[in-house]
């Protein structure tokens, strides 16, 4: 299904900041399944906005949410100085996720019973924390977000979880993959982990044309495959039926 979309900027408070999200709506007036789309630690940029637009063209309501108060960090050290404390604080991550989810639920086009989450890096970790908090999402799909949670809380996840990672990602190494898999398995989650051969960290992000630090690089073939895998997850768990 392909539709004509409309977009608008939405501002909302979270984490002591004014977040600036990107909402994309499909054609028509009826309610549609909705996708909460989380960006990597550098923030929300046109890459994620275009992903939200692509989802709206397929018939979804899509909100690409913000995590940095409208900022996009170009300096890796500045990004890490902001992202690492956030990743270490599940309650902050949940607050950011809940605030964005409230915006998405408030949109009249959103079917509140059919919401899924897709996230990259920090945005994916935020969506996993919403799952661990027991939020009723129909699916959670993440790339480069194999962050384990507090003991026992993964048992609150109520939906399928799909996670993708590059085989050569030094930030998400095999030991972290194993810990994430063990957490999901012990909690009885319906989970999948896809390892993309030869891909490094941020392999999904087209503007990473060369390594900004060791182990970070764009891999166009695996980026395309991961997007197809995400769309397959959505088609399975939150299909557009009208």
Short mmCIF file of C-alpha atoms in Angstrom, two decimals:
data_model
loop_
_atom_site.label_atom_id
_atom_site.label_comp_id
_atom_site.label_asym_id
_atom_site.label_seq_id
_atom_site.Cartn_x
_atom_site.Cartn_y
_atom_site.Cartn_z
CA UNK A 1 0.00 0.00 0.00
CA UNK A 2 1.28 3.48 -0.89
CA UNK A 3 -0.44 6.67 0.27
CA UNK A 4 0.08 10.41 0.16
CA UNK A 5 1.41 11.74 3.44
CA UNK A 6 1.35 14.97 5.42
CA UNK A 7 3.89 15.99 8.05
CA UNK A 8 4.22 18.44 10.88
CA UNK A 9 6.60 19.32 13.68
CA UNK A 10 5.42 18.63 17.23
CA UNK A 11 6.94 20.16 20.36
CA UNK A 12 6.47 18.65 23.81
CA UNK A 13 8.25 18.62 27.19
CA UNK A 14 10.42 15.74 28.38
CA UNK A 15 13.60 15.26 30.43
CA UNK A 16 13.63 18.98 31.31
CA UNK A 17 13.85 19.89 27.60
CA UNK A 18 11.52 20.97 24.83
CA UNK A 19 11.54 18.05 22.43
CA UNK A 20 10.94 18.62 18.73
CA UNK A 21 9.47 15.56 17.03
CA UNK A 22 8.42 14.82 13.46
CA UNK A 23 4.91 13.46 12.89
CA UNK A 24 4.02 11.88 9.55
CA UNK A 25 0.41 11.03 8.69
CA UNK A 26 -0.92 8.85 5.87
CA UNK A 27 -3.68 9.95 3.52
CA UNK A 28 -7.27 9.66 4.65
CA UNK A 29 -9.09 10.42 7.86
CA UNK A 30 -9.46 7.08 9.62
CA UNK A 31 -7.37 5.63 12.39
CA UNK A 32 -4.26 3.70 11.44
CA UNK A 33 -1.64 1.62 13.25
CA UNK A 34 1.09 3.84 14.62
CA UNK A 35 4.86 3.65 14.96
CA UNK A 36 7.01 5.35 17.60
CA UNK A 37 10.42 5.87 15.96
CA UNK A 38 13.45 6.51 18.16
CA UNK A 39 16.73 8.06 16.95
CA UNK A 40 20.32 7.23 17.82
CA UNK A 41 22.19 9.14 20.51
CA UNK A 42 23.20 11.99 18.20
CA UNK A 43 19.54 12.98 17.97
CA UNK A 44 16.74 13.36 15.47
CA UNK A 45 17.79 14.30 11.94
CA UNK A 46 16.51 13.99 8.39
CA UNK A 47 17.43 10.30 8.18
CA UNK A 48 14.85 9.42 10.83
CA UNK A 49 12.37 11.97 9.51
CA UNK A 50 12.55 10.26 6.13
CA UNK A 51 11.99 6.89 7.79
CA UNK A 52 8.85 8.24 9.46
CA UNK A 53 7.69 9.58 6.09
CA UNK A 54 8.32 6.20 4.47
CA UNK A 55 6.17 4.53 7.12
CA UNK A 56 3.38 7.06 6.54
CA UNK A 57 3.52 6.29 2.83
CA UNK A 58 2.84 2.67 3.76
CA UNK A 59 -0.21 3.71 5.77
CA UNK A 60 1.17 4.14 9.30
CA UNK A 61 0.97 7.13 11.62
CA UNK A 62 4.64 7.68 12.53
CA UNK A 63 6.25 9.86 15.16
CA UNK A 64 10.03 10.26 15.02
CA UNK A 65 10.68 11.41 18.56
CA UNK A 66 13.42 13.62 19.95
CA UNK A 67 15.87 12.85 22.77
CA UNK A 68 18.13 15.92 22.79
CA UNK A 69 15.83 18.93 22.86
CA UNK A 70 16.11 19.58 19.13
CA UNK A 71 19.88 19.17 18.98
CA UNK A 72 21.89 16.95 16.63
CA UNK A 73 25.35 16.25 18.05
CA UNK A 74 28.08 16.26 15.41
CA UNK A 75 30.92 15.82 17.91
CA UNK A 76 31.12 12.16 19.08
CA UNK A 77 32.45 13.11 22.50
CA UNK A 78 29.65 15.60 23.08
CA UNK A 79 27.13 12.98 22.01
CA UNK A 80 28.58 10.38 24.37
CA UNK A 81 28.63 12.88 27.24
CA UNK A 82 24.87 13.23 26.80
CA UNK A 83 23.93 9.69 25.78
CA UNK A 84 25.89 7.58 28.28
CA UNK A 85 24.28 9.06 31.43
CA UNK A 86 20.88 8.66 29.77
CA UNK A 87 21.54 5.01 28.90
CA UNK A 88 22.54 4.41 32.53
CA UNK A 89 19.22 5.79 33.82
CA UNK A 90 16.22 3.59 32.91
CA UNK A 91 13.76 5.95 34.58
CA UNK A 92 14.91 8.91 32.47
CA UNK A 93 14.65 6.78 29.34
CA UNK A 94 11.13 5.74 30.28
CA UNK A 95 10.09 9.33 30.92
CA UNK A 96 11.32 10.35 27.45
CA UNK A 97 9.55 7.40 25.88
CA UNK A 98 6.29 7.97 27.74
CA UNK A 99 6.24 11.65 26.74
CA UNK A 100 6.62 10.76 23.07
CA UNK A 101 4.07 7.98 23.35
CA UNK A 102 1.56 10.41 24.86
CA UNK A 103 1.99 12.66 21.80
CA UNK A 104 1.44 9.74 19.45
CA UNK A 105 -1.61 8.51 21.33
CA UNK A 106 -3.10 12.01 21.33
CA UNK A 107 -3.03 12.13 17.52
CA UNK A 108 -6.62 11.47 16.33
CA UNK A 109 -5.36 9.32 13.43
CA UNK A 110 -3.63 6.89 15.80
CA UNK A 111 -5.28 3.58 16.62
CA UNK A 112 -4.29 3.35 20.31
CA UNK A 113 -4.61 -0.45 20.26
CA UNK A 114 -2.07 -0.84 17.44
CA UNK A 115 1.18 0.93 18.34
CA UNK A 116 4.66 -0.48 17.75
CA UNK A 117 8.12 0.93 18.38
CA UNK A 118 11.26 1.06 16.22
CA UNK A 119 14.47 2.48 17.58
CA UNK A 120 18.13 2.97 16.73
CA UNK A 121 20.83 3.05 19.41
CA UNK A 122 19.63 5.20 22.30
CA UNK A 123 16.14 5.42 20.78
CA UNK A 124 15.96 1.64 20.68
CA UNK A 125 17.05 1.40 24.31
CA UNK A 126 14.25 3.81 25.23
CA UNK A 127 11.69 1.61 23.49
CA UNK A 128 13.00 -1.48 25.25
CA UNK A 129 12.60 0.35 28.56
CA UNK A 130 8.98 1.10 27.67
CA UNK A 131 8.56 -2.62 27.10
CA UNK A 132 10.20 -3.46 30.41
CA UNK A 133 7.80 -0.99 32.04
CA UNK A 134 4.89 -3.03 30.70
CA UNK A 135 3.69 -0.56 28.06
CA UNK A 136 1.26 -2.16 25.61
CA UNK A 137 3.25 -2.09 22.37
CA UNK A 138 2.52 -4.61 19.62
CA UNK A 139 6.19 -4.98 18.61
CA UNK A 140 9.59 -3.54 19.43
CA UNK A 141 12.27 -3.46 16.74
CA UNK A 142 15.75 -2.13 17.44
CA UNK A 143 19.10 -1.65 15.74
CA UNK A 144 22.30 -1.32 17.80
CA UNK A 145 20.37 -1.25 21.08
CA UNK A 146 21.32 -4.42 22.94
CA UNK A 147 21.07 -2.74 26.33
CA UNK A 148 20.04 -5.06 29.15
CA UNK A 149 17.64 -3.83 31.80
CA UNK A 150 17.21 -4.11 35.53
CA UNK A 151 16.90 -7.69 36.82
CA UNK A 152 13.51 -9.28 36.19
CA UNK A 153 11.93 -6.34 34.38
CA UNK A 154 12.09 -7.90 30.91
CA UNK A 155 9.30 -10.21 32.09
CA UNK A 156 6.97 -7.21 31.69
CA UNK A 157 7.55 -7.07 27.92
CA UNK A 158 4.23 -7.92 26.28
CA UNK A 159 5.16 -8.08 22.59
CA UNK A 160 7.64 -9.61 20.14
CA UNK A 161 11.12 -8.08 20.20
CA UNK A 162 13.42 -8.02 17.17
CA UNK A 163 16.98 -6.75 17.47
CA UNK A 164 19.58 -6.16 14.76
CA UNK A 165 23.32 -5.63 15.17
CA UNK A 166 26.42 -5.63 12.99
CA UNK A 167 28.81 -8.54 13.36
CA UNK A 168 31.78 -6.13 13.59
CA UNK A 169 30.19 -3.67 16.01
CA UNK A 170 32.69 -3.11 18.85
CA UNK A 171 30.14 -1.16 20.88
CA UNK A 172 27.71 -4.10 20.86
CA UNK A 173 30.21 -7.03 21.01
CA UNK A 174 29.30 -10.75 21.25
CA UNK A 175 29.32 -10.68 25.05
CA UNK A 176 26.65 -7.98 24.99
CA UNK A 177 24.62 -9.88 22.39
CA UNK A 178 24.75 -12.94 24.63
CA UNK A 179 23.65 -10.98 27.70
CA UNK A 180 20.70 -9.46 25.82
CA UNK A 181 19.66 -12.84 24.44
CA UNK A 182 19.89 -14.40 27.90
CA UNK A 183 17.74 -11.63 29.39
CA UNK A 184 15.04 -12.02 26.73
CA UNK A 185 15.08 -15.83 26.93
CA UNK A 186 14.91 -15.93 30.73
CA UNK A 187 11.93 -13.55 30.65
CA UNK A 188 10.01 -15.68 28.18
CA UNK A 189 9.95 -12.91 25.55
CA UNK A 190 9.19 -13.73 21.91
CA UNK A 191 12.55 -12.47 20.66
CA UNK A 192 14.79 -12.55 17.61
CA UNK A 193 18.36 -11.34 17.07
CA UNK A 194 19.74 -10.75 13.58
CA UNK A 195 23.49 -10.29 13.11
CA UNK A 196 24.42 -8.51 9.88
CA UNK A 197 27.72 -9.85 8.56
CA UNK A 198 30.52 -7.35 8.05
CA UNK A 199 28.53 -4.42 9.44
CA UNK A 200 29.86 -2.06 12.10
CA UNK A 201 28.12 0.32 14.49
CA UNK A 202 25.71 2.80 12.83
CA UNK A 203 25.73 0.63 9.69
CA UNK A 204 22.13 1.73 9.07
CA UNK A 205 22.83 5.47 8.90
CA UNK A 206 23.49 6.83 5.37
CA UNK A 207 25.25 10.01 6.49
CA UNK A 208 27.99 7.98 8.18
CA UNK A 209 30.02 7.80 4.99
CA UNK A 210 33.28 7.01 6.74
CA UNK A 211 34.28 5.94 10.20
CA UNK A 212 33.97 8.86 12.61
CA UNK A 213 35.61 6.59 15.15
CA UNK A 214 36.91 3.02 14.92
CA UNK A 215 34.08 0.52 14.38
CA UNK A 216 31.52 3.07 13.12
CA UNK A 217 30.64 3.01 9.40
CA UNK A 218 27.73 2.87 6.98
CA UNK A 219 27.04 -0.46 5.23
CA UNK A 220 24.46 0.17 2.49
CA UNK A 221 23.62 -3.45 1.69
CA UNK A 222 23.01 -4.41 5.32
CA UNK A 223 21.20 -1.12 5.98
CA UNK A 224 18.70 -2.00 3.27
CA UNK A 225 18.31 -5.54 4.59
CA UNK A 226 17.69 -4.29 8.12
CA UNK A 227 14.97 -1.91 6.88
CA UNK A 228 13.26 -4.79 5.09
CA UNK A 229 13.46 -6.84 8.28
CA UNK A 230 11.85 -4.01 10.24
CA UNK A 231 9.03 -3.71 7.71
CA UNK A 232 8.49 -7.47 7.93
CA UNK A 233 8.15 -7.18 11.72
CA UNK A 234 5.56 -4.44 11.32
CA UNK A 235 3.66 -6.38 8.66
CA UNK A 236 3.48 -9.33 11.04
CA UNK A 237 2.55 -7.48 14.23
CA UNK A 238 0.78 -4.26 13.14
CA UNK A 239 -0.33 -4.71 9.54
CA UNK A 240 -2.05 -1.90 7.66
CA UNK A 241 -5.36 -3.50 6.78
CA UNK A 242 -7.27 -0.63 5.20
#
